[in-house]
Amino acid sequence: MIKKWLPVIWCTAFIIGLTGLHYSSTAFAENLADGVYTVDYELLQGDRDSVSIANDYFAKPALLKVKGDKRYMQMTVNHSEWVKELQAPTGDQFKDVDVVGEDEEADTRTVQFELENGAMEAFPMKMHVSIEEMEPVYDHAYTVRINVDLDSATSDEAGWIESSSTGFTGTTLLYIVIAVVAAALIVAVVRLTRSKKKNRN
Ligand code: HEM
């Protein structure tokens, strides 16, 4: 008997779990309303709170976008030619940031990434720096930390460069998953009720 109800129990547990995950991840978003802000930030050394050499190669301020339970940052690299790769944390891993703007003449590049911790504290960023014209060639991989001053946040809707990755948010995906699981749940219940009726007949 209980076997029949197992899919229903699993689906319910899944929905409850997903909802819990959703609400725990929205906790940090409460301080800033949805919108775009300029924010001051600093690149700190990987293992101490001193300002990193890399700090000079990033234009200030950056832009912070708050959208529901998500936060994104856009910042511009000077000497784009030298900074070959930039990676932001996603879970236990690092992922290449998205490039949303480039100006070859000015040698700048604007990148965007999601702030998993909402920039509530300094977070790591990996970079690969390669300066071919130096003798010997300067070629290093570093991990620095980015410290965003959330108190400096000033509303600035105009500056954000729209890109496809902020249009379709994880929240949308979550709602789709919940809808699909809920539909499966309804089908399971209907089938169960029907088979019960059949058995009685
Ligand atoms: C003009 C070319 C450059 C020279 C001559 C140079 C030189 C150096 C030297 C000597 C160090 C070791 C000294 C220390 O640890 O304080 C260092 C570390 C470092 N460099 Fe460079 N660098 C150059 C360009 C860059 C660029 C373009 C970046 C990144 C955008 C960068 C990022 C770093 C980082 C992250 C460290 C580790 C220490 C820290 O975070 O401050 N460097 N660099």
Short mmCIF file of C-alpha atoms and ligand atoms in Angstrom, two decimals:
data_model
loop_
_atom_site.label_atom_id
_atom_site.label_comp_id
_atom_site.label_asym_id
_atom_site.label_seq_id
_atom_site.Cartn_x
_atom_site.Cartn_y
_atom_site.Cartn_z
CA MET A 1 0.00 0.00 0.00
CA ILE A 2 2.70 2.50 1.09
CA LYS A 3 4.63 1.62 -2.10
CA LYS A 4 1.89 3.21 -4.20
CA TRP A 5 2.22 6.50 -2.32
CA LEU A 6 6.02 6.59 -2.60
CA PRO A 7 6.09 8.78 -5.79
CA VAL A 8 3.72 11.26 -4.13
CA ILE A 9 5.85 11.37 -0.96
CA TRP A 10 9.06 11.86 -3.01
CA CYS A 11 7.52 14.63 -5.15
CA THR A 12 6.23 16.48 -2.08
CA ALA A 13 9.61 16.21 -0.36
CA PHE A 14 11.30 17.49 -3.55
CA ILE A 15 9.04 20.56 -3.76
CA ILE A 16 9.51 21.35 -0.06
CA GLY A 17 13.30 20.96 -0.48
CA LEU A 18 13.42 23.25 -3.53
CA THR A 19 11.30 25.90 -1.84
CA GLY A 20 13.56 25.80 1.22
CA LEU A 21 16.64 26.17 -1.00
CA HIS A 22 15.03 29.11 -2.78
CA TYR A 23 14.25 30.98 0.44
CA SER A 24 17.65 30.32 2.02
CA SER A 25 19.36 31.78 -1.09
CA THR A 26 17.25 34.95 -1.03
CA ALA A 27 18.36 35.92 2.48
CA PHE A 28 21.14 38.31 1.40
CA ALA A 29 19.02 40.22 -1.12
CA GLU A 30 16.93 41.93 1.54
CA ASN A 31 19.15 45.00 2.04
CA LEU A 32 19.03 46.31 -1.54
CA ALA A 33 15.91 46.73 -3.64
CA ASP A 34 15.82 45.45 -7.23
CA GLY A 35 17.77 47.77 -9.50
CA VAL A 36 21.23 48.74 -10.73
CA TYR A 37 23.79 50.45 -8.47
CA THR A 38 27.34 51.72 -8.81
CA VAL A 39 29.56 50.24 -6.10
CA ASP A 40 33.13 50.87 -4.99
CA TYR A 41 35.31 47.81 -4.79
CA GLU A 42 38.89 46.77 -4.25
CA LEU A 43 40.96 43.80 -5.30
CA LEU A 44 42.70 42.37 -2.26
CA GLN A 45 45.57 39.90 -2.20
CA GLY A 46 44.57 36.26 -2.08
CA ASP A 47 45.86 35.53 1.41
CA ARG A 48 45.77 38.90 3.20
CA ASP A 49 43.75 42.08 3.32
CA SER A 50 46.36 44.27 1.57
CA VAL A 51 45.35 45.82 -1.75
CA SER A 52 46.51 43.65 -4.66
CA ILE A 53 48.72 44.85 -7.49
CA ALA A 54 45.84 43.82 -9.76
CA ASN A 55 43.61 46.52 -8.23
CA ASP A 56 45.09 49.19 -10.56
CA TYR A 57 43.98 47.24 -13.61
CA PHE A 58 40.25 47.40 -12.83
CA ALA A 59 38.21 50.57 -13.40
CA LYS A 60 36.11 51.87 -10.49
CA PRO A 61 33.29 51.89 -9.67
CA ALA A 62 31.63 48.62 -10.75
CA LEU A 63 27.94 48.04 -11.37
CA LEU A 64 25.80 45.80 -9.22
CA LYS A 65 22.45 44.49 -10.42
CA VAL A 66 19.91 43.19 -7.92
CA LYS A 67 17.16 41.13 -9.52
CA GLY A 68 14.97 39.13 -7.17
CA ASP A 69 17.19 36.68 -5.34
CA LYS A 70 20.12 37.22 -7.72
CA ARG A 71 22.99 39.69 -7.76
CA TYR A 72 25.30 40.33 -10.69
CA MET A 73 28.40 42.48 -11.06
CA GLN A 74 29.81 44.22 -14.11
CA MET A 75 33.35 45.55 -13.95
CA THR A 76 35.83 46.84 -16.50
CA VAL A 77 39.40 45.60 -16.93
CA ASN A 78 42.08 48.04 -18.09
CA HIS A 79 44.90 46.49 -20.13
CA SER A 80 42.43 43.90 -21.33
CA GLU A 81 45.15 42.45 -23.57
CA TRP A 82 47.20 41.44 -20.50
CA VAL A 83 44.37 39.96 -18.45
CA LYS A 84 43.65 36.84 -20.47
CA GLU A 85 41.22 35.00 -18.19
CA LEU A 86 38.97 35.90 -15.28
CA GLN A 87 37.01 33.34 -13.33
CA ALA A 88 34.39 33.86 -10.63
CA PRO A 89 33.27 31.25 -8.07
CA THR A 90 30.28 29.02 -8.75
CA GLY A 91 29.74 26.47 -5.99
CA ASP A 92 33.06 24.70 -5.37
CA GLN A 93 34.36 25.63 -8.81
CA PHE A 94 35.36 28.68 -10.83
CA LYS A 95 33.72 29.65 -14.10
CA ASP A 96 34.83 32.07 -16.86
CA VAL A 97 33.07 35.40 -16.50
CA ASP A 98 30.88 36.62 -19.39
CA VAL A 99 32.25 39.37 -21.60
CA VAL A 100 29.53 42.00 -22.13
CA GLY A 101 31.58 44.81 -23.66
CA GLU A 102 34.92 45.32 -25.38
CA ASP A 103 36.82 48.37 -26.64
CA GLU A 104 39.95 47.26 -28.47
CA GLU A 105 41.25 50.80 -28.97
CA ALA A 106 40.97 51.67 -25.27
CA ASP A 107 42.15 48.12 -24.41
CA THR A 108 39.25 47.61 -22.00
CA ARG A 109 36.82 44.75 -21.46
CA THR A 110 33.66 44.74 -19.37
CA VAL A 111 32.82 41.44 -17.74
CA GLN A 112 29.81 40.19 -15.86
CA PHE A 113 29.32 37.43 -13.32
CA GLU A 114 26.86 36.34 -10.72
CA LEU A 115 27.66 37.08 -7.08
CA GLU A 116 26.93 33.85 -5.31
CA ASN A 117 27.44 35.35 -1.85
CA GLY A 118 25.70 38.60 -2.82
CA ALA A 119 29.07 40.36 -2.23
CA MET A 120 28.28 40.27 1.49
CA GLU A 121 31.97 39.49 2.05
CA ALA A 122 35.15 39.40 -0.06
CA PHE A 123 35.04 36.59 -2.61
CA PRO A 124 37.83 35.00 -4.68
CA MET A 125 38.51 35.62 -8.35
CA LYS A 126 41.03 33.75 -10.47
CA MET A 127 42.99 35.49 -13.20
CA HIS A 128 45.55 34.62 -15.81
CA VAL A 129 47.87 37.49 -16.65
CA SER A 130 50.18 37.30 -19.65
CA ILE A 131 52.32 40.17 -20.92
CA GLU A 132 54.07 38.91 -24.04
CA GLU A 133 55.99 42.15 -24.68
CA MET A 134 57.84 41.86 -21.34
CA GLU A 135 61.23 40.24 -21.29
CA PRO A 136 61.09 37.60 -19.91
CA VAL A 137 57.37 37.13 -20.64
CA TYR A 138 55.19 37.84 -17.56
CA ASP A 139 52.85 34.86 -17.34
CA HIS A 140 51.12 34.17 -14.01
CA ALA A 141 47.90 32.76 -12.63
CA TYR A 142 46.66 34.44 -9.46
CA THR A 143 43.75 34.22 -7.07
CA VAL A 144 42.79 37.61 -5.64
CA ARG A 145 39.74 38.56 -3.57
CA ILE A 146 37.18 41.18 -4.48
CA ASN A 147 35.82 43.30 -1.69
CA VAL A 148 32.66 45.21 -2.62
CA ASP A 149 31.63 48.18 -0.48
CA LEU A 150 27.87 47.66 -0.44
CA ASP A 151 27.43 50.84 1.66
CA SER A 152 28.63 52.82 -1.37
CA ALA A 153 25.75 51.52 -3.54
CA THR A 154 24.22 54.40 -5.50
CA SER A 155 21.31 53.91 -7.87
CA ASP A 156 22.41 54.08 -11.54
CA GLU A 157 19.99 52.37 -13.90
CA ALA A 158 21.63 53.68 -17.09
CA GLY A 159 25.06 52.08 -16.92
CA TRP A 160 24.18 48.38 -17.06
CA ILE A 161 25.02 46.54 -20.28
CA GLU A 162 22.14 44.18 -21.01
CA SER A 163 23.11 40.60 -21.76
CA SER A 164 21.09 37.43 -22.20
CA SER A 165 22.40 35.79 -19.02
CA THR A 166 20.49 38.11 -16.66
CA GLY A 167 17.19 37.83 -18.52
CA PHE A 168 16.41 34.23 -17.67
CA THR A 169 17.04 33.96 -13.95
CA GLY A 170 17.41 30.88 -11.77
CA THR A 171 14.10 31.86 -10.16
CA THR A 172 12.32 31.41 -13.51
CA LEU A 173 13.95 28.00 -13.86
CA LEU A 174 12.94 27.10 -10.29
CA TYR A 175 9.30 27.96 -11.01
CA ILE A 176 9.38 25.84 -14.18
CA VAL A 177 10.82 22.87 -12.23
CA ILE A 178 8.18 23.29 -9.48
CA ALA A 179 5.42 23.46 -12.11
CA VAL A 180 6.66 20.27 -13.83
CA VAL A 181 6.98 18.38 -10.52
CA ALA A 182 3.54 19.60 -9.39
CA ALA A 183 2.05 18.38 -12.70
CA ALA A 184 3.73 14.98 -12.22
CA LEU A 185 2.32 14.90 -8.68
CA ILE A 186 -1.23 15.56 -9.92
CA VAL A 187 -0.89 12.84 -12.58
CA ALA A 188 0.39 10.36 -9.93
CA VAL A 189 -2.53 11.16 -7.59
CA VAL A 190 -5.10 10.84 -10.41
CA ARG A 191 -3.63 7.50 -11.49
CA LEU A 192 -3.60 6.23 -7.91
CA THR A 193 -7.23 7.21 -7.37
CA ARG A 194 -8.25 5.57 -10.65
CA SER A 195 -6.42 2.30 -9.90
CA LYS A 196 -8.02 2.26 -6.43
CA LYS A 197 -11.47 2.64 -7.99
CA LYS A 198 -10.68 -0.15 -10.49
CA ASN A 199 -9.55 -2.46 -7.67
CA ARG A 200 -12.79 -1.81 -5.77
CA ASN A 201 -14.84 -2.61 -8.88
C1 HEM B 1 53.60 46.02 -15.79
C2 HEM B 1 53.49 44.73 -15.64
C3 HEM B 1 53.61 44.03 -14.33
C4 HEM B 1 54.70 43.87 -13.53
C5 HEM B 1 56.09 44.43 -13.76
C6 HEM B 1 54.28 43.08 -12.37
C7 HEM B 1 55.09 42.69 -11.35
C8 HEM B 1 54.71 41.94 -10.27
C9 HEM B 1 55.58 41.54 -9.19
C10 HEM B 1 57.05 41.89 -9.07
C11 HEM B 1 54.85 40.84 -8.33
C12 HEM B 1 55.34 40.19 -7.03
C13 HEM B 1 55.41 41.21 -5.92
C14 HEM B 1 54.39 41.11 -4.85
O1 HEM B 1 53.92 39.99 -4.56
O2 HEM B 1 54.05 42.15 -4.26
C15 HEM B 1 53.51 40.78 -8.84
C16 HEM B 1 52.46 40.17 -8.21
C17 HEM B 1 51.18 40.19 -8.66
N1 HEM B 1 50.75 40.74 -9.84
FE1 HEM B 1 51.87 41.65 -11.22
N2 HEM B 1 52.96 42.78 -12.50
C18 HEM B 1 52.52 43.34 -13.67
C19 HEM B 1 51.23 43.28 -14.18
C20 HEM B 1 50.18 42.70 -13.53
C21 HEM B 1 48.83 42.71 -14.03
C22 HEM B 1 48.37 43.34 -15.35
C23 HEM B 1 48.07 42.05 -13.10
C24 HEM B 1 46.60 41.77 -13.10
C25 HEM B 1 45.68 42.49 -13.63
C26 HEM B 1 48.96 41.64 -12.03
C27 HEM B 1 48.56 40.97 -10.92
C28 HEM B 1 49.40 40.58 -9.91
C29 HEM B 1 48.94 39.88 -8.72
C30 HEM B 1 47.51 39.48 -8.44
C31 HEM B 1 50.05 39.63 -7.94
C32 HEM B 1 50.10 38.88 -6.60
C33 HEM B 1 50.28 39.80 -5.43
C34 HEM B 1 49.12 40.74 -5.25
O3 HEM B 1 47.96 40.30 -5.29
O4 HEM B 1 49.38 41.94 -5.05
N3 HEM B 1 50.22 42.05 -12.33
N4 HEM B 1 53.46 41.46 -10.02
#
